CSV table of C-alpha atoms in Angstrom, one decimal:
chain,number,residue,atom,x,y,z
F,190,MET,CA,73.9,83.4,2.0
F,191,SER,CA,70.3,83.6,0.9
F,192,VAL,CA,69.6,85.6,-2.3
F,193,LEU,CA,66.4,86.9,-0.7
F,194,ARG,CA,66.5,90.3,0.8
F,195,THR,CA,64.0,91.4,3.4
F,196,ARG,CA,62.7,94.9,4.3
F,197,ARG,CA,62.3,93.9,7.9
F,198,PRO,CA,62.5,90.6,9.9
F,199,ARG,CA,59.2,88.8,10.4
F,200,ARG,CA,58.0,86.1,12.8
F,201,VAL,CA,57.4,83.0,10.7
F,202,VAL,CA,55.9,79.7,11.9
F,203,ILE,CA,56.5,76.8,9.5
F,204,VAL,CA,54.0,74.0,10.1
F,205,GLY,CA,55.8,70.7,9.3
F,206,ALA,CA,59.4,69.8,8.8
F,207,GLY,CA,59.1,68.0,5.4
F,208,LEU,CA,61.6,68.8,2.7
F,209,GLY,CA,59.6,71.8,1.5
F,210,GLY,CA,59.3,73.2,5.0
F,211,LEU,CA,63.0,72.7,5.7
F,212,SER,CA,63.8,74.4,2.4
F,213,ALA,CA,61.7,77.4,3.3
F,214,ALA,CA,63.3,77.5,6.8
F,215,CYS,CA,66.8,77.6,5.3
F,216,HIS,CA,65.9,80.5,3.0
F,217,LEU,CA,63.9,82.5,5.6
F,218,ALA,CA,66.3,82.0,8.5
F,219,GLY,CA,69.2,82.8,6.2
F,220,SER,CA,67.5,86.1,5.4
F,221,GLY,CA,67.2,87.0,9.0
F,222,HIS,CA,63.6,86.1,9.8
F,223,GLU,CA,62.6,84.7,13.2
F,224,VAL,CA,61.7,81.2,12.1
F,225,THR,CA,60.0,78.5,14.3
F,226,VAL,CA,59.3,75.1,12.8
F,227,VAL,CA,56.7,72.9,14.4
F,228,GLU,CA,56.8,69.2,13.6
F,229,GLN,CA,54.4,66.6,15.0
F,230,ALA,CA,56.9,63.8,14.6
F,231,ASP,CA,60.0,63.4,16.7
F,232,GLN,CA,62.3,64.0,13.7
F,233,PRO,CA,62.4,66.1,10.5
F,234,GLY,CA,61.7,64.8,7.1
F,235,GLY,CA,57.9,64.3,6.7
F,236,ARG,CA,57.6,61.7,3.9
F,237,ALA,CA,61.4,61.6,3.8
F,238,ALA,CA,61.9,60.5,7.4
F,239,ARG,CA,63.3,57.2,8.5
F,240,ILE,CA,62.5,54.1,10.6
F,241,VAL,CA,65.2,52.4,12.6
F,242,LYS,CA,64.3,48.9,13.8
F,243,ASP,CA,66.4,46.0,15.0
F,244,GLY,CA,69.6,47.5,13.4
F,245,PHE,CA,67.9,48.2,10.0
F,246,THR,CA,67.4,51.8,8.8
F,247,PHE,CA,64.5,52.3,6.3
F,248,ASP,CA,63.9,55.5,4.3
F,249,THR,CA,60.1,55.8,4.4
F,250,GLY,CA,59.6,58.1,1.4
F,251,PRO,CA,61.6,59.1,-1.7
F,252,THR,CA,64.6,57.0,-2.6
F,253,VAL,CA,65.7,58.7,-5.8
F,254,LEU,CA,67.7,61.9,-5.4
F,255,THR,CA,68.6,64.1,-8.4
F,256,MET,CA,69.7,67.7,-9.0
F,257,PRO,CA,72.2,68.1,-6.1
F,258,GLU,CA,72.8,71.7,-7.1
F,259,LEU,CA,69.3,72.5,-5.7
F,260,LEU,CA,70.3,71.0,-2.4
F,261,GLU,CA,73.5,73.0,-2.5
F,262,SER,CA,71.7,76.2,-3.1
F,263,THR,CA,69.3,75.5,-0.2
F,264,PHE,CA,72.2,75.0,2.2
F,265,ALA,CA,73.9,78.1,0.8
F,266,ALA,CA,70.7,80.1,1.5
F,267,ALA,CA,71.2,79.3,5.2
F,268,GLY,CA,74.8,80.2,5.1
F,269,SER,CA,76.1,76.6,5.1
F,270,ARG,CA,78.1,74.4,2.8
F,271,MET,CA,76.4,71.2,1.8
F,272,GLU,CA,79.7,69.2,2.0
F,273,ASP,CA,80.0,70.2,5.7
F,274,LEU,CA,76.7,68.6,6.6
F,275,LEU,CA,75.9,66.0,3.9
F,276,THR,CA,77.9,63.7,1.7
F,277,LEU,CA,76.5,62.7,-1.7
F,278,ARG,CA,77.8,60.2,-4.1
F,279,PRO,CA,76.7,59.5,-7.7
F,280,LEU,CA,75.1,56.1,-8.4
F,281,ASP,CA,76.4,54.3,-11.4
F,282,PRO,CA,74.3,52.8,-12.7
F,283,SER,CA,71.5,55.1,-11.6
F,284,TYR,CA,69.0,52.2,-12.2
F,285,ARG,CA,69.2,48.7,-13.6
F,286,ALA,CA,66.2,48.0,-15.8
F,287,ASN,CA,65.1,44.4,-16.0
F,288,PHE,CA,62.6,43.4,-18.7
F,289,ALA,CA,60.2,40.5,-19.0
F,290,ASP,CA,62.2,38.9,-21.9
F,291,GLY,CA,65.2,38.5,-19.5
F,292,SER,CA,67.2,41.4,-20.9
F,293,THR,CA,68.7,44.2,-18.8
F,294,ILE,CA,69.8,47.7,-19.5
F,295,ALA,CA,71.7,49.8,-17.0
F,296,LEU,CA,70.9,53.5,-16.8
F,297,ARG,CA,74.5,54.7,-16.6
F,298,HIS,CA,75.7,57.9,-14.9
F,299,GLY,CA,76.9,60.3,-17.6
F,300,ARG,CA,75.9,60.8,-21.2
F,301,GLU,CA,78.9,59.0,-22.7
F,302,ALA,CA,78.6,56.0,-20.5
F,303,MET,CA,74.9,55.7,-21.2
F,304,ALA,CA,75.5,56.1,-25.0
F,305,ALA,CA,78.0,53.2,-24.8
F,306,GLU,CA,75.5,51.1,-22.8
F,307,ILE,CA,72.8,51.7,-25.5
F,308,ARG,CA,75.2,51.0,-28.3
F,309,GLU,CA,76.1,47.6,-26.8
F,310,ALA,CA,72.6,46.6,-25.8
F,311,CYS,CA,70.5,48.1,-28.6
F,312,GLY,CA,72.8,49.1,-31.5
F,313,PRO,CA,74.3,52.3,-33.0
F,314,VAL,CA,71.0,53.6,-34.4
F,315,GLU,CA,69.4,53.7,-30.9
F,316,GLU,CA,72.6,55.2,-29.6
F,317,ALA,CA,72.3,58.1,-32.1
F,318,GLY,CA,68.7,58.5,-31.0
F,319,PHE,CA,69.8,58.7,-27.4
F,320,ARG,CA,72.2,61.5,-28.2
F,321,ARG,CA,69.5,63.5,-30.0
F,322,MET,CA,67.1,62.9,-27.1
F,323,CYS,CA,69.7,64.3,-24.7
F,324,ASP,CA,70.1,67.4,-26.8
F,325,TRP,CA,66.3,67.9,-26.8
F,326,LEU,CA,66.1,67.3,-23.0
F,327,GLU,CA,68.9,69.8,-22.3
F,328,SER,CA,67.1,72.4,-24.4
F,329,LEU,CA,63.8,71.7,-22.7
F,330,TYR,CA,65.3,71.9,-19.2
F,331,GLN,CA,67.2,75.1,-19.8
F,332,LEU,CA,64.0,76.7,-21.0
F,333,GLU,CA,61.6,75.2,-18.4
F,334,MET,CA,63.6,75.7,-15.2
F,335,PRO,CA,63.8,79.5,-15.1
F,336,ALA,CA,60.6,80.3,-17.1
F,337,PHE,CA,58.1,77.8,-15.8
F,338,ILE,CA,59.3,75.9,-12.7
F,339,ASP,CA,61.4,78.2,-10.6
F,340,ARG,CA,59.0,81.1,-10.4
F,341,ASN,CA,55.8,82.3,-8.6
F,342,TYR,CA,52.8,83.0,-10.7
F,343,GLN,CA,50.4,85.9,-10.0
F,344,ARG,CA,47.7,84.7,-12.4
F,345,PHE,CA,47.3,81.9,-14.9
F,346,TRP,CA,48.1,84.0,-18.0
F,347,ASP,CA,51.6,84.5,-16.6
F,348,LEU,CA,52.3,81.2,-18.3
F,349,ALA,CA,52.7,83.2,-21.5
F,350,VAL,CA,54.6,86.1,-20.0
F,351,PRO,CA,57.2,86.5,-21.4
F,352,LEU,CA,55.8,85.2,-24.6
F,353,GLN,CA,59.1,84.0,-26.2
F,354,PRO,CA,59.8,81.1,-23.8
F,355,ALA,CA,56.2,79.9,-24.2
F,356,LEU,CA,56.6,79.8,-28.0
F,357,ARG,CA,59.9,78.1,-27.8
F,358,LEU,CA,58.4,75.5,-25.5
F,359,PHE,CA,55.7,74.8,-28.0
F,360,ARG,CA,58.2,74.5,-30.8
F,361,LEU,CA,60.2,72.0,-28.8
F,362,GLY,CA,57.1,69.7,-28.8
F,363,ALA,CA,56.4,70.0,-25.0
F,364,VAL,CA,52.7,69.7,-25.5
F,365,ARG,CA,52.7,66.4,-27.2
F,366,SER,CA,52.6,63.2,-25.1
F,367,LEU,CA,55.7,62.2,-23.3
F,368,GLU,CA,55.7,58.7,-24.8
F,369,GLY,CA,55.1,60.1,-28.2
F,370,ALA,CA,58.1,62.5,-27.8
F,371,ILE,CA,60.4,59.7,-26.7
F,372,ARG,CA,59.3,57.5,-29.6
F,373,ARG,CA,60.7,60.1,-31.9
F,374,TYR,CA,64.2,58.9,-30.8
F,375,PHE,CA,63.8,55.2,-30.3
F,376,THR,CA,62.3,52.1,-31.9
F,377,ASP,CA,63.4,49.7,-29.1
F,378,GLU,CA,60.4,49.4,-26.8
F,379,ARG,CA,62.7,48.8,-23.8
F,380,LEU,CA,64.2,52.3,-24.3
F,381,VAL,CA,60.8,53.8,-24.7
F,382,ARG,CA,59.8,52.4,-21.3
F,383,LEU,CA,63.1,53.4,-19.7
F,384,PHE,CA,62.9,57.0,-20.7
F,385,SER,CA,59.1,57.5,-20.2
F,386,PHE,CA,58.2,55.6,-17.0
F,387,GLN,CA,59.1,58.8,-15.0
F,388,ALA,CA,55.6,60.1,-16.0
F,389,MET,CA,54.4,58.0,-13.0
F,390,TYR,CA,56.2,60.4,-10.7
F,391,ALA,CA,53.8,63.1,-12.1
F,392,GLY,CA,50.7,60.8,-11.5
F,393,LEU,CA,50.1,60.1,-15.2
F,394,ALA,CA,50.6,57.3,-17.7
F,395,PRO,CA,53.4,58.0,-20.2
F,396,GLN,CA,50.8,58.1,-23.0
F,397,GLN,CA,48.9,60.9,-21.1
F,398,ALA,CA,51.7,63.0,-19.6
F,399,LEU,CA,52.8,66.0,-21.6
F,400,ALA,CA,56.3,66.0,-23.0
F,401,VAL,CA,57.0,69.0,-20.7
F,402,PHE,CA,57.4,66.4,-17.9
F,403,ALA,CA,60.4,65.0,-19.8
F,404,VAL,CA,62.2,67.4,-17.4
F,405,ILE,CA,61.9,64.5,-14.9
F,406,THR,CA,63.6,62.1,-17.4
F,407,TYR,CA,66.3,64.7,-17.8
F,408,MET,CA,67.0,64.8,-14.1
F,409,ASP,CA,67.3,61.1,-13.9
F,410,SER,CA,68.9,60.2,-17.2
F,411,VAL,CA,71.1,63.2,-18.1
F,412,ARG,CA,72.0,64.8,-14.7
F,413,GLY,CA,72.2,61.5,-12.8
F,414,VAL,CA,71.0,60.0,-9.5
F,415,TYR,CA,72.8,60.4,-6.2
F,416,PHE,CA,72.7,58.8,-2.8
F,417,PRO,CA,73.6,60.4,0.6
F,418,GLU,CA,75.7,58.7,3.2
F,419,GLY,CA,73.3,57.5,5.9
F,420,GLY,CA,70.4,57.2,3.4
F,421,ILE,CA,67.8,59.7,2.2
F,422,GLY,CA,66.8,60.4,5.8
F,423,ALA,CA,70.2,62.1,6.2
F,424,VAL,CA,69.0,64.9,3.9
F,425,PRO,CA,66.3,66.4,6.2
F,426,MET,CA,68.6,66.0,9.2
F,427,ALA,CA,71.3,68.0,7.4
F,428,LEU,CA,68.8,70.7,6.2
F,429,ALA,CA,67.4,71.0,9.8
F,430,ALA,CA,70.9,71.5,11.1
F,431,ALA,CA,71.6,74.2,8.5
F,432,ALA,CA,68.4,76.0,9.3
F,433,LYS,CA,69.1,75.8,13.0
F,434,LYS,CA,72.6,77.1,12.5
F,435,ALA,CA,71.0,80.1,10.7
F,436,GLY,CA,68.8,80.8,13.7
F,437,ALA,CA,65.7,78.7,13.1
F,438,THR,CA,64.0,77.1,16.2
F,439,PHE,CA,62.6,73.5,15.9
F,440,THR,CA,59.9,72.1,18.1
F,441,TYR,CA,59.3,68.3,17.7
F,442,GLY,CA,56.5,66.1,19.0
F,443,ARG,CA,53.9,68.9,19.0
F,444,GLN,CA,51.0,69.2,16.5
F,445,VAL,CA,49.4,72.4,15.2
F,446,SER,CA,45.6,72.3,15.4
F,447,ARG,CA,44.7,75.6,13.7
F,448,VAL,CA,46.2,78.4,11.7
F,449,LEU,CA,45.0,81.6,13.4
F,450,TYR,CA,44.0,84.8,11.5
F,451,ASP,CA,41.8,87.8,12.2
F,452,GLY,CA,38.8,88.6,10.1
F,453,ASN,CA,36.8,85.8,8.5
F,454,GLY,CA,39.1,85.2,5.5
F,455,SER,CA,36.4,86.1,3.0
F,456,ARG,CA,37.4,87.8,-0.2
F,457,ARG,CA,35.4,90.9,0.8
F,458,ARG,CA,36.7,91.4,4.3
F,459,GLY,CA,40.0,89.6,4.1
F,460,GLY,CA,42.1,88.5,7.0
F,461,GLN,CA,45.6,88.6,8.5
F,462,VAL,CA,47.6,85.6,9.9
F,463,THR,CA,48.2,86.0,13.6
F,464,GLY,CA,49.9,82.7,14.4
F,465,VAL,CA,49.0,79.0,15.1
F,466,ARG,CA,47.4,77.1,17.9
F,467,LEU,CA,48.9,73.8,19.1
F,468,MET,CA,46.9,70.8,20.2
F,469,ASP,CA,47.7,71.6,23.8
F,470,GLY,CA,46.2,75.1,23.4
F,471,THR,CA,49.5,76.9,23.2
F,472,GLU,CA,49.4,79.8,20.7
F,473,LEU,CA,52.5,80.9,18.8
F,474,PRO,CA,52.2,84.4,17.3
F,475,ALA,CA,53.4,85.0,13.7
F,476,ASP,CA,53.4,87.5,10.9
F,477,ALA,CA,53.4,84.7,8.4
F,478,VAL,CA,52.6,81.0,8.5
F,479,VAL,CA,54.1,78.6,6.0
F,480,VAL,CA,52.1,75.3,5.9
F,481,ASN,CA,53.9,72.2,4.8
F,482,ALA,CA,50.9,69.9,5.3
F,483,ASP,CA,49.3,68.2,2.2
F,484,LEU,CA,47.3,71.1,0.8
F,485,PRO,CA,43.8,69.5,0.7
F,486,VAL,CA,44.3,68.1,4.3
F,487,ALA,CA,45.6,71.5,5.4
F,488,TYR,CA,42.4,73.2,4.4
F,489,ARG,CA,40.3,70.6,6.1
F,490,THR,CA,42.2,70.4,9.4
F,491,LEU,CA,44.1,73.6,9.9
F,492,LEU,CA,41.7,76.0,8.1
F,493,PRO,CA,38.3,74.5,8.5
F,494,ASP,CA,36.5,77.9,8.2
F,495,LEU,CA,38.2,78.7,4.9
F,496,PRO,CA,36.7,77.0,1.9
F,497,PRO,CA,39.4,75.4,-0.3
F,498,PRO,CA,39.9,77.0,-3.7
F,499,PRO,CA,38.0,75.5,-6.6
F,500,VAL,CA,41.0,73.7,-8.1
F,501,LEU,CA,41.1,71.5,-4.9
F,502,ARG,CA,37.4,70.8,-4.8
F,503,LYS,CA,37.6,69.2,-8.2
F,504,ALA,CA,41.2,67.9,-8.1
F,505,ARG,CA,42.5,64.8,-9.8
F,506,TYR,CA,44.9,62.8,-7.7
F,507,SER,CA,47.9,60.7,-8.6
F,508,PRO,CA,47.9,57.0,-8.0
F,509,SER,CA,49.4,55.7,-4.7
F,510,ALA,CA,52.0,53.2,-3.9
F,511,PHE,CA,52.3,50.0,-1.8
F,512,VAL,CA,55.8,50.2,-0.2
F,513,TRP,CA,57.3,47.2,1.5
F,514,HIS,CA,60.3,47.8,3.7
F,515,ALA,CA,62.2,44.5,4.4
F,516,GLY,CA,65.2,43.9,6.5
F,517,VAL,CA,66.5,40.6,5.2
F,518,ARG,CA,69.3,38.2,6.1
F,519,GLY,CA,71.7,37.8,3.1
F,520,LEU,CA,72.9,39.9,0.2
F,521,PRO,CA,71.3,40.7,-3.1
F,522,PRO,CA,72.3,38.9,-6.3
F,523,ALA,CA,75.5,40.0,-8.0
F,524,HIS,CA,73.6,41.7,-10.9
F,525,ALA,CA,71.5,43.9,-8.6
F,526,SER,CA,72.1,47.6,-8.4
F,527,HIS,CA,71.1,50.3,-5.9
F,528,HIS,CA,67.9,51.0,-7.8
F,529,ASN,CA,66.3,48.2,-9.9
F,530,ILE,CA,63.2,48.5,-12.1
F,531,HIS,CA,61.5,45.2,-12.9
F,532,PHE,CA,59.2,46.0,-15.9
F,533,GLY,CA,56.2,43.8,-16.4
F,534,ALA,CA,55.4,42.4,-19.8
F,535,GLU,CA,52.2,44.6,-20.0
F,536,TRP,CA,52.5,48.3,-20.4
F,537,SER,CA,49.6,50.4,-21.7
F,538,SER,CA,47.0,48.0,-20.5
F,539,SER,CA,48.5,48.0,-17.0
F,540,PHE,CA,48.2,51.8,-16.9
F,541,ARG,CA,44.6,51.7,-18.0
F,542,THR,CA,43.8,49.2,-15.2
F,543,LEU,CA,45.5,51.4,-12.6
F,544,LEU,CA,44.5,54.9,-13.7
F,545,HIS,CA,41.1,54.4,-15.3
F,546,GLU,CA,39.6,51.3,-13.6
F,547,GLY,CA,41.1,52.0,-10.2
F,548,ARG,CA,42.3,48.4,-9.8
F,549,LEU,CA,45.7,46.8,-9.2
F,550,MET,CA,47.9,46.3,-12.2
F,551,PRO,CA,47.7,42.7,-13.4
F,552,ASP,CA,51.3,42.8,-14.5
F,553,PRO,CA,52.9,45.6,-12.5
F,554,SER,CA,56.3,47.2,-12.9
F,555,VAL,CA,58.1,47.2,-9.5
F,556,LEU,CA,61.0,49.3,-8.1
F,557,VAL,CA,63.4,47.5,-5.8
F,558,THR,CA,65.9,49.7,-4.1
F,559,VAL,CA,68.8,48.1,-2.1
F,560,PRO,CA,70.4,51.1,-0.2
F,561,THR,CA,72.8,48.7,1.6
F,562,LEU,CA,74.7,48.2,-1.6
F,563,SER,CA,75.8,51.9,-1.3
F,564,ASP,CA,75.8,52.1,2.6
F,565,PRO,CA,76.2,48.7,4.4
F,566,SER,CA,75.8,50.5,7.7
F,567,LEU,CA,72.1,50.7,7.2
F,568,ALA,CA,71.8,47.0,8.1
F,569,PRO,CA,73.5,44.4,10.3
F,570,GLU,CA,76.5,42.5,8.9
F,571,ASP,CA,75.6,40.1,6.0
F,572,SER,CA,72.1,41.6,5.8
F,573,SER,CA,70.3,43.9,3.5
F,574,VAL,CA,67.6,46.6,3.3
F,575,LEU,CA,65.0,46.2,0.6
F,576,TYR,CA,62.6,49.0,-0.4
F,577,VAL,CA,59.9,47.6,-2.8
F,578,LEU,CA,57.4,49.9,-4.5
F,579,GLU,CA,54.4,48.9,-6.6
F,580,PRO,CA,52.1,51.6,-8.0
F,581,VAL,CA,48.5,51.1,-6.8
F,582,PRO,CA,45.3,53.1,-7.0
F,583,SER,CA,44.6,55.8,-4.5
F,584,LEU,CA,41.7,55.5,-2.1
F,585,ALA,CA,39.5,56.7,-4.9
F,586,GLY,CA,40.0,53.3,-6.5
F,587,LYS,CA,38.3,50.0,-6.0
F,588,VAL,CA,40.8,48.1,-3.9
F,589,ASP,CA,39.8,46.9,-0.4
F,590,TRP,CA,43.0,47.1,1.5
F,591,THR,CA,41.7,45.1,4.4
F,592,LYS,CA,41.8,42.2,2.0
F,593,GLU,CA,44.6,43.1,-0.4
F,594,ARG,CA,47.3,44.3,2.0
F,595,ARG,CA,48.5,40.8,3.0
F,596,ALA,CA,48.0,39.4,-0.5
F,597,THR,CA,50.1,42.3,-2.1
F,598,ARG,CA,52.9,41.8,0.4
F,599,GLU,CA,52.9,38.0,-0.3
F,600,ARG,CA,52.9,38.6,-4.0
F,601,LEU,CA,55.8,41.0,-3.8
F,602,GLY,CA,57.7,38.6,-1.6
F,603,GLY,CA,57.3,35.9,-4.2
F,604,LEU,CA,58.5,38.2,-7.0
F,605,LEU,CA,61.6,39.2,-5.0
F,606,GLU,CA,62.5,35.5,-4.4
F,607,HIS,CA,61.9,34.8,-8.1
F,608,TRP,CA,64.2,37.7,-9.0
F,609,GLY,CA,66.9,36.3,-6.7
F,610,TYR,CA,66.8,38.7,-3.8
F,611,PRO,CA,67.2,37.4,-0.2
F,612,SER,CA,63.9,36.1,1.2
F,613,ASP,CA,64.8,35.5,4.8
F,614,VAL,CA,62.9,38.5,6.3
F,615,ILE,CA,64.0,39.6,9.8
F,616,VAL,CA,61.9,42.7,10.2
F,617,GLU,CA,59.4,44.5,7.9
F,618,GLU,CA,57.1,47.4,7.5
F,619,ALA,CA,54.4,47.9,4.9
F,620,MET,CA,52.6,51.0,3.7
F,621,ASP,CA,49.4,50.9,1.7
F,622,PRO,CA,47.1,53.9,0.8
F,623,THR,CA,45.3,53.7,4.1
F,624,ASP,CA,48.6,54.2,5.9
F,625,TRP,CA,49.4,57.2,3.7
F,626,ALA,CA,46.0,58.7,4.5
F,627,ARG,CA,46.6,58.3,8.2
F,628,GLN,CA,49.8,60.3,7.7
F,629,GLY,CA,47.8,63.1,6.4
F,630,MET,CA,47.9,62.6,2.6
F,631,ALA,CA,44.7,63.2,0.7
F,632,LEU,CA,43.2,60.0,-0.8
F,633,GLY,CA,46.1,58.1,0.5
F,634,THR,CA,48.6,59.1,-2.1
F,635,PRO,CA,52.1,60.3,-1.3
F,636,PHE,CA,52.3,61.7,-4.9
F,637,ALA,CA,49.7,64.5,-4.3
F,638,LEU,CA,47.8,66.0,-7.2
F,639,ALA,CA,48.4,64.6,-10.7
F,640,HIS,CA,50.2,66.9,-13.1
F,641,THR,CA,47.5,67.2,-15.6
F,642,PHE,CA,47.7,70.4,-17.8
F,643,PHE,CA,45.1,72.2,-15.6
F,644,GLN,CA,47.0,71.1,-12.4
F,645,SER,CA,50.4,72.3,-13.5
F,646,GLY,CA,52.2,75.6,-13.6
F,647,PRO,CA,49.9,78.6,-12.9
F,648,PHE,CA,46.9,76.2,-12.8
F,649,ARG,CA,48.3,74.2,-9.8
F,650,PRO,CA,47.0,75.3,-6.4
F,651,ALA,CA,48.8,78.5,-5.6
F,652,ASN,CA,51.2,78.8,-2.7
F,653,VAL,CA,49.3,81.7,-1.3
F,654,ASP,CA,45.6,82.2,-0.4
F,655,ARG,CA,44.9,85.9,-0.9
F,656,ARG,CA,41.9,85.8,1.4
F,657,VAL,CA,44.4,85.5,4.3
F,658,HIS,CA,47.4,87.8,4.2
F,659,GLY,CA,50.5,86.0,5.4
F,660,LEU,CA,49.3,82.5,4.7
F,661,VAL,CA,51.7,80.6,2.5
F,662,PHE,CA,51.9,76.9,1.4
F,663,VAL,CA,54.8,74.7,0.5
F,664,GLY,CA,55.2,71.1,-0.7
F,665,SER,CA,54.2,68.8,-3.5
F,666,SER,CA,50.5,69.8,-3.8
F,667,THR,CA,51.4,73.4,-4.7
F,668,VAL,CA,53.8,74.9,-7.2
F,669,PRO,CA,55.9,73.7,-8.8
F,670,GLY,CA,54.9,70.1,-7.9
F,671,VAL,CA,56.0,66.6,-7.0
F,672,GLY,CA,59.5,65.2,-6.4
F,673,VAL,CA,62.4,66.1,-4.2
F,674,PRO,CA,63.9,68.8,-6.6
F,675,MET,CA,60.5,70.4,-7.1
F,676,VAL,CA,59.7,70.4,-3.4
F,677,LEU,CA,63.1,72.1,-2.6
F,678,VAL,CA,62.2,74.8,-5.2
F,679,SER,CA,58.8,75.1,-3.6
F,680,GLY,CA,60.5,76.1,-0.3
F,681,ARG,CA,62.4,78.9,-2.1
F,682,LEU,CA,59.2,80.1,-3.8
F,683,ALA,CA,57.4,80.1,-0.4
F,684,ALA,CA,60.1,82.1,1.2
F,685,GLU,CA,59.9,84.6,-1.7
F,686,ARG,CA,56.1,85.0,-1.0
F,687,VAL,CA,57.0,85.8,2.7
F,688,GLU,CA,59.5,88.4,1.5
F,689,GLN,CA,56.8,90.0,-0.6
F,690,LEU,CA,54.4,90.5,2.3
C-alpha cells in the first residue's frame, strides 16, 4: 500500500495520463483519495503511448526502461504487485555500441559481465577503470537519490540542507563535467562516449553536463536496462489498471480547457483550486488538480491568467529528436541487439553544431531500437519494428522542417541499409519537432527543459504554484526531471504535495 498517509480524502483531478500522472494516480488512489484522471487521447501513456498499424506496434516515446524498483513501488502504492500486471525482462546486452572504425562494444547486463566485455575489447587497464567507475557511480547514486532526487524542495537553499550530503556530493566530484569525470577512469575514447552519451537525456553535451548526471549512466550501465512484454506501451496500461483497481476513475477522449480556481491567483490575494473545465463545458469539481501537461504549455493553455514563474520565462530547452518508426519486411542482422547506438566519427563538433548553432549534426550518432528481437508479437511474422532516433535542434534552432523532414527520413533510411537493417518498409511514421509541438511540447522537444545547474534540483520549476492553493504539477518539466525513472518519482512527489494541502 501507499506510504503516504492522508488526514482526509480529497477530490483530485489529474490532467493527463502520462507516466507522471499515472504515478500520481497510483499513490493518491492508494491513499484513499477520490481520483479522476482526464486524458485527451483514447489510451494512457502520453509520450509513452503506442501506435498499432497494419499489424505493427510502435512505442511512440521512451524505449529505454531502467530502475524497475521504482515501478514496483508505484504499483505497491496502489496496492498491486507489478508481476501481476506487467512482466519485465532484463536486456543483455543493454545496448550494442557501434563505432565509426568498425569496432563494437556491448553494454552487458551486470557488473561482472561488463567488466569481462571491457577486458576483451579494451584491455585489463580499462577494465580496472570500469570497476573504479562503478564504485564511484554507486556512491554517487546512494547519495543523490534520497538527498537530491526523491524529495520536494521548499526553497532553493534546501539544496544544502542537510549540509553533510551536499559536502559529500562536492567531494565526489559531482560538479565537474560529466565527460571530465568519466575520463578519470578511461583512456579509450570509445568507453568515454559509451559512458557519457547519457548527458543527451538531460539536454546537454557530455562536456557541459555536470557529473551529478552520471546518475543516468548508473541507471543504464550498473543497474541495467529492461523491456516489458508488449513493449513500453504496456507500462502505462498496467499502471492505469493498478490505479483503477485502487479506485481511480479514468476518462479518455476528453480534453481539459482550463484549471479553475477562485481569486485571481495573485501573490497578494491568492486563490484556491475549484476544479477543471472540459472543452465541452463540463466542469469537474476538485480540491486539488495535478497537471501532467508540459509545464510551459500548461501555463499558456490551462492557466492563461496566471503568469508563468520567472524560471519558465527564461528557460533553456533540451534539443529535440527526429524519430522514425518503420515496420519492415525481414529480420535485423545477426549482430544487432535490442538497442543499438551507432556513434558518428565526430563528437564534440557535432554537439556544438546541435546545441550552439541550432543545426543538424553533420555526423550524428543514432539510436536504433529493434523491439521485435525481444517480443516478436509486435510485428507480423518475418517482419521487424525499427525505432530510429536522431538528436535534432528544437524549434528554437535553424532547421526548416518543411524542407528537412523528407531529407532526414531518407538519410536515416540510407544509414539503416548501410548498417545492414531490413530496408523493405511496409508501414512508417515519422516525428519531427513540429509534431512534438502539436502534441503539446514546448519548442517541439519531448525532453523538456535542459538540466543546466539553474534548471535542476531546487532551481527547476517547482511542482506547486503557491499563488493557487491545490495546484500541483507532475512530469519531466518539473522536479526531479527527465526520464522514465525521474517522472515516476515526480508522481510520488506530486502526491506528497497533495497530502500536505
